[in-house]
JSON list of C-alpha atoms in Angstrom, two decimals:
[
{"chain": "A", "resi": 1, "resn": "UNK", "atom": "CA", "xyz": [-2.27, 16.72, 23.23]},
{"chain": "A", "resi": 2, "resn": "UNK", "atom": "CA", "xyz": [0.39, 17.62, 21.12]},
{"chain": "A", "resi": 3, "resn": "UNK", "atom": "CA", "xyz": [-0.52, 19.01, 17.59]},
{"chain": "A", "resi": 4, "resn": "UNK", "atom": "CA", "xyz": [0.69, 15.90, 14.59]},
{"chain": "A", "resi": 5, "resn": "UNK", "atom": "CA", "xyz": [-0.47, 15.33, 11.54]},
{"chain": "A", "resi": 6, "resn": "UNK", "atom": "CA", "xyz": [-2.50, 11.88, 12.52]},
{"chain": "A", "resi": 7, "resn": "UNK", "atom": "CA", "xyz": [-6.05, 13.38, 11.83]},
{"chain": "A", "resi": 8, "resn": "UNK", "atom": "CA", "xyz": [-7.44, 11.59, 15.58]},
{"chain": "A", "resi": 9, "resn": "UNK", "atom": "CA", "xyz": [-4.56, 13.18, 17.40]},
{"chain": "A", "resi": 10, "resn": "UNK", "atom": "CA", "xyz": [-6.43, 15.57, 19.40]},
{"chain": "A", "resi": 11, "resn": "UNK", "atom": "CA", "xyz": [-9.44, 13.62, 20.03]},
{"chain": "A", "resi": 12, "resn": "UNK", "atom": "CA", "xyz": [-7.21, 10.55, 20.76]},
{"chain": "A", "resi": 13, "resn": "UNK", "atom": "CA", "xyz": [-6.60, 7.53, 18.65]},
{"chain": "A", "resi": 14, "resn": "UNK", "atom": "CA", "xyz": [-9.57, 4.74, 20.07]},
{"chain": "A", "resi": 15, "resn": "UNK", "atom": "CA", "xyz": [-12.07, 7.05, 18.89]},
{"chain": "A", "resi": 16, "resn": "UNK", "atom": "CA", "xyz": [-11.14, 7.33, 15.38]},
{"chain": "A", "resi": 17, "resn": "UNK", "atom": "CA", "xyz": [-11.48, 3.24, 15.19]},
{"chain": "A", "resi": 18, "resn": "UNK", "atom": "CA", "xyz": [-14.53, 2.62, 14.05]},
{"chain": "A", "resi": 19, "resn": "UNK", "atom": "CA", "xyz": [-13.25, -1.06, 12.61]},
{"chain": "A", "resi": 20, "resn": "UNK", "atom": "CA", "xyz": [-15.21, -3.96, 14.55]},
{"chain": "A", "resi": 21, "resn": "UNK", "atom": "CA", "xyz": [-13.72, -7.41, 14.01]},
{"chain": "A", "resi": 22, "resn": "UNK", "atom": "CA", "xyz": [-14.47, -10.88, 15.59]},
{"chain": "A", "resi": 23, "resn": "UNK", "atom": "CA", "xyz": [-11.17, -12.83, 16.80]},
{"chain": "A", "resi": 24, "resn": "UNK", "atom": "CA", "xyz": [-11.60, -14.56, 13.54]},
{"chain": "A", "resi": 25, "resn": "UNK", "atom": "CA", "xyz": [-10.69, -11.52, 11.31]},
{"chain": "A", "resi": 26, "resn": "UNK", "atom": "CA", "xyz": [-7.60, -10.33, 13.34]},
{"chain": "A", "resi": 27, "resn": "UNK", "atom": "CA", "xyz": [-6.02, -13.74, 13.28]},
{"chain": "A", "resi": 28, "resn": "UNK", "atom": "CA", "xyz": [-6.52, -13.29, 9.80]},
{"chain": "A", "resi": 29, "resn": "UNK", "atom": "CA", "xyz": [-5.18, -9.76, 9.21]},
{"chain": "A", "resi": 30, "resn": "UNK", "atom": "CA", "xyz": [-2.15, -10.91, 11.61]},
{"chain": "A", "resi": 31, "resn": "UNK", "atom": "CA", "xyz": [-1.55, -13.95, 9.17]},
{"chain": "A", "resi": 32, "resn": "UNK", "atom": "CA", "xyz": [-1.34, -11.29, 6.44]},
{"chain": "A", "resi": 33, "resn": "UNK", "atom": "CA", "xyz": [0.56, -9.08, 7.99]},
{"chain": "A", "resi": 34, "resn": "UNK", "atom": "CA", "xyz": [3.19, -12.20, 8.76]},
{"chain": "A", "resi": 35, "resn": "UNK", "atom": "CA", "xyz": [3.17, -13.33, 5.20]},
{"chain": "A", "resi": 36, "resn": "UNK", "atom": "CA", "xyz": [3.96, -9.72, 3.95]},
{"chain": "A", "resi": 37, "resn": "UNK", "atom": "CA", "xyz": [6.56, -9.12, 6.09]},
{"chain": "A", "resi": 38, "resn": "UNK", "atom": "CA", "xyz": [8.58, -12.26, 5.28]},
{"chain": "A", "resi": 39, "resn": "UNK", "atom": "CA", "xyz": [7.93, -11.60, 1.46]},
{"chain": "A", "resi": 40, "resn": "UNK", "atom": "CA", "xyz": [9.80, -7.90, 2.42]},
{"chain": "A", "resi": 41, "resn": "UNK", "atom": "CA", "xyz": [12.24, -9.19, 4.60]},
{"chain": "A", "resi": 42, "resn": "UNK", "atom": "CA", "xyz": [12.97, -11.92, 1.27]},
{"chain": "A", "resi": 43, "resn": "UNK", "atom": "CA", "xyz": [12.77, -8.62, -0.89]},
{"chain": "A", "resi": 44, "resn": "UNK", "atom": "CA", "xyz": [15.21, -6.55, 1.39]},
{"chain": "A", "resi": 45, "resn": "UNK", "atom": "CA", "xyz": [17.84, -9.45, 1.64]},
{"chain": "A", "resi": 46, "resn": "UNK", "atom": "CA", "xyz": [17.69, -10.17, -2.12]},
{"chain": "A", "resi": 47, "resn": "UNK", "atom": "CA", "xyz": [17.93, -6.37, -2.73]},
{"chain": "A", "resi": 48, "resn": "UNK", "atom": "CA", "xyz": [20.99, -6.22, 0.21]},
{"chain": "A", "resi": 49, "resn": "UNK", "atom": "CA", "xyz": [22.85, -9.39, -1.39]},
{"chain": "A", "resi": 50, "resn": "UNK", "atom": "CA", "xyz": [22.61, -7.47, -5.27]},
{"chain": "A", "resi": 51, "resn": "UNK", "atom": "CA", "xyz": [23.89, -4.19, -3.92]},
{"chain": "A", "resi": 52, "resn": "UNK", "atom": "CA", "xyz": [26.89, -5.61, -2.06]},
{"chain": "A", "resi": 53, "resn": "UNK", "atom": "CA", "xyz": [29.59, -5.32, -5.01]},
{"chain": "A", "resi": 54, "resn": "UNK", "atom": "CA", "xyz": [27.93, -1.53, -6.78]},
{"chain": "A", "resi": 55, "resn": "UNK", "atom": "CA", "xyz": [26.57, 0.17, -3.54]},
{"chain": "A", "resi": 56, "resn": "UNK", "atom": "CA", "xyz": [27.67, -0.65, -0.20]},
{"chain": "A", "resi": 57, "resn": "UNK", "atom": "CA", "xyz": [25.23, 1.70, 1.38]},
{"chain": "A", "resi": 58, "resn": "UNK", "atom": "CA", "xyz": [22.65, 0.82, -0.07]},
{"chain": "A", "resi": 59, "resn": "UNK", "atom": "CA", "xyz": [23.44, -2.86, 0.87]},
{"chain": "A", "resi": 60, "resn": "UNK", "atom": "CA", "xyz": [23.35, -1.76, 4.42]},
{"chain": "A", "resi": 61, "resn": "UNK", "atom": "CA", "xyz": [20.63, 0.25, 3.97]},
{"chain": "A", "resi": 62, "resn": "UNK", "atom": "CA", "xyz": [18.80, -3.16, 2.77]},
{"chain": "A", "resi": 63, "resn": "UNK", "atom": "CA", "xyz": [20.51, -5.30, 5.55]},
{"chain": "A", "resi": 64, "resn": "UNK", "atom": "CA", "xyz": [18.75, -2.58, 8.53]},
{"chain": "A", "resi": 65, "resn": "UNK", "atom": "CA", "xyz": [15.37, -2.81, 6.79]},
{"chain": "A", "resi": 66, "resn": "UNK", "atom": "CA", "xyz": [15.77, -6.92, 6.22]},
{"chain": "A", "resi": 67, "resn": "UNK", "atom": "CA", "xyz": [16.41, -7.27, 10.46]},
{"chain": "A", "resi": 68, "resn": "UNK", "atom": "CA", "xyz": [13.51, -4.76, 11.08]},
{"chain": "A", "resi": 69, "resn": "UNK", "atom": "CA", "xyz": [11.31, -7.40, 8.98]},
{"chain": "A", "resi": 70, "resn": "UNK", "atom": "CA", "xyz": [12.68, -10.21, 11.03]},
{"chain": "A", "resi": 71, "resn": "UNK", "atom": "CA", "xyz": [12.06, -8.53, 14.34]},
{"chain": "A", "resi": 72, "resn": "UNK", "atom": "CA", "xyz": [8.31, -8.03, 12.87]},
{"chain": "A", "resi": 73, "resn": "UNK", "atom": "CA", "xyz": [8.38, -11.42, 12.14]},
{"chain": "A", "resi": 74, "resn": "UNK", "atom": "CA", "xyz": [9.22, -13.18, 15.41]},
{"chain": "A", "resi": 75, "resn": "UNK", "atom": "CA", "xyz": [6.54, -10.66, 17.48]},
{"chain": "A", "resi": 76, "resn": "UNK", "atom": "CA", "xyz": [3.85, -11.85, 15.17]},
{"chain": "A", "resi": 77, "resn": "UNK", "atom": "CA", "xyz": [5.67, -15.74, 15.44]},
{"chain": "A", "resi": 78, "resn": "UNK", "atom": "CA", "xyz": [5.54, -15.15, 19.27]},
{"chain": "A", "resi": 79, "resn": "UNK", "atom": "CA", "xyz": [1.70, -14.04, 18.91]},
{"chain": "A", "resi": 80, "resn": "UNK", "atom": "CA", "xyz": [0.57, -16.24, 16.46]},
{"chain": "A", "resi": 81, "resn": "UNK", "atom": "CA", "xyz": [2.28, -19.54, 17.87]},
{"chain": "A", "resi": 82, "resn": "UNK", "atom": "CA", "xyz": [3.32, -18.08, 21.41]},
{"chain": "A", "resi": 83, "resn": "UNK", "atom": "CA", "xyz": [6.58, -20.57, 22.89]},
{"chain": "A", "resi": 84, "resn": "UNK", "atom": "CA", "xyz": [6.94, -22.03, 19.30]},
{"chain": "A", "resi": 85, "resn": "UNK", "atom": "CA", "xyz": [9.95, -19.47, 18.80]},
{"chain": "A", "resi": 86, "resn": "UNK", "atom": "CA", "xyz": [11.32, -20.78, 21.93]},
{"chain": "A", "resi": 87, "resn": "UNK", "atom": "CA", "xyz": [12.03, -24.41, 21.02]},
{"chain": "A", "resi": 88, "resn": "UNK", "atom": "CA", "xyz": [13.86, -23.33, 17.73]},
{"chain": "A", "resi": 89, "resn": "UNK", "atom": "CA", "xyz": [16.15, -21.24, 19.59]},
{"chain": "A", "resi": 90, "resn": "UNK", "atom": "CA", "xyz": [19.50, -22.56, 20.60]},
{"chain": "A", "resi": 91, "resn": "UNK", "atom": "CA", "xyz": [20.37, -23.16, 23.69]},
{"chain": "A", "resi": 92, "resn": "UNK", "atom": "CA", "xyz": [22.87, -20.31, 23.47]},
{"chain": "A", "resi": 93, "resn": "UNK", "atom": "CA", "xyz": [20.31, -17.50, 22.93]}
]
């Protein structure tokens, strides 16, 4: 393998995870993980909307981070409530 700075690198990545959790627990980190990303991507826009007058690329630097947060938000939409995503989409899309 090629040398990084991830400390399981060479021995590979599975056997540096020593976590164990029941089906239970991941929902439950993945519920987590969808809250804090749409409390960022809230953050971002907020932050995106202020800068838009003083700093325009910062704004934009806001506005690439806010879409990042929604694409993180629809994969964990789509794995939390798989097809859900799919009925709120227009017929367009």
């Amino acid at each position: 393998m090629r040398p990084t700075s991830h400390p399981g690198a060479l021995r590979g990545y599975a056997e540096c995870m020593t976590d164990v959790v029941d089906a239970d627990e991941l929902l439950r980190r993945m519920h987590r993980a969808r809250a804090c990303a749409l409390e960022e991507g809230r953050s971002w826009r907020a932050r995106s909307e202020a800068l838009r007058s003083t700093d325009p690329e910062g704004a934009r630097e806001a506005a690439v981070r806010t879409v990042a947060y929604e694409a993180v938000l629809r994969v964990l939409d789509e794995v939390l409530t798989p097809g859900r995503a799919a009925d709120r989409r227009s017929p367009a899309d």
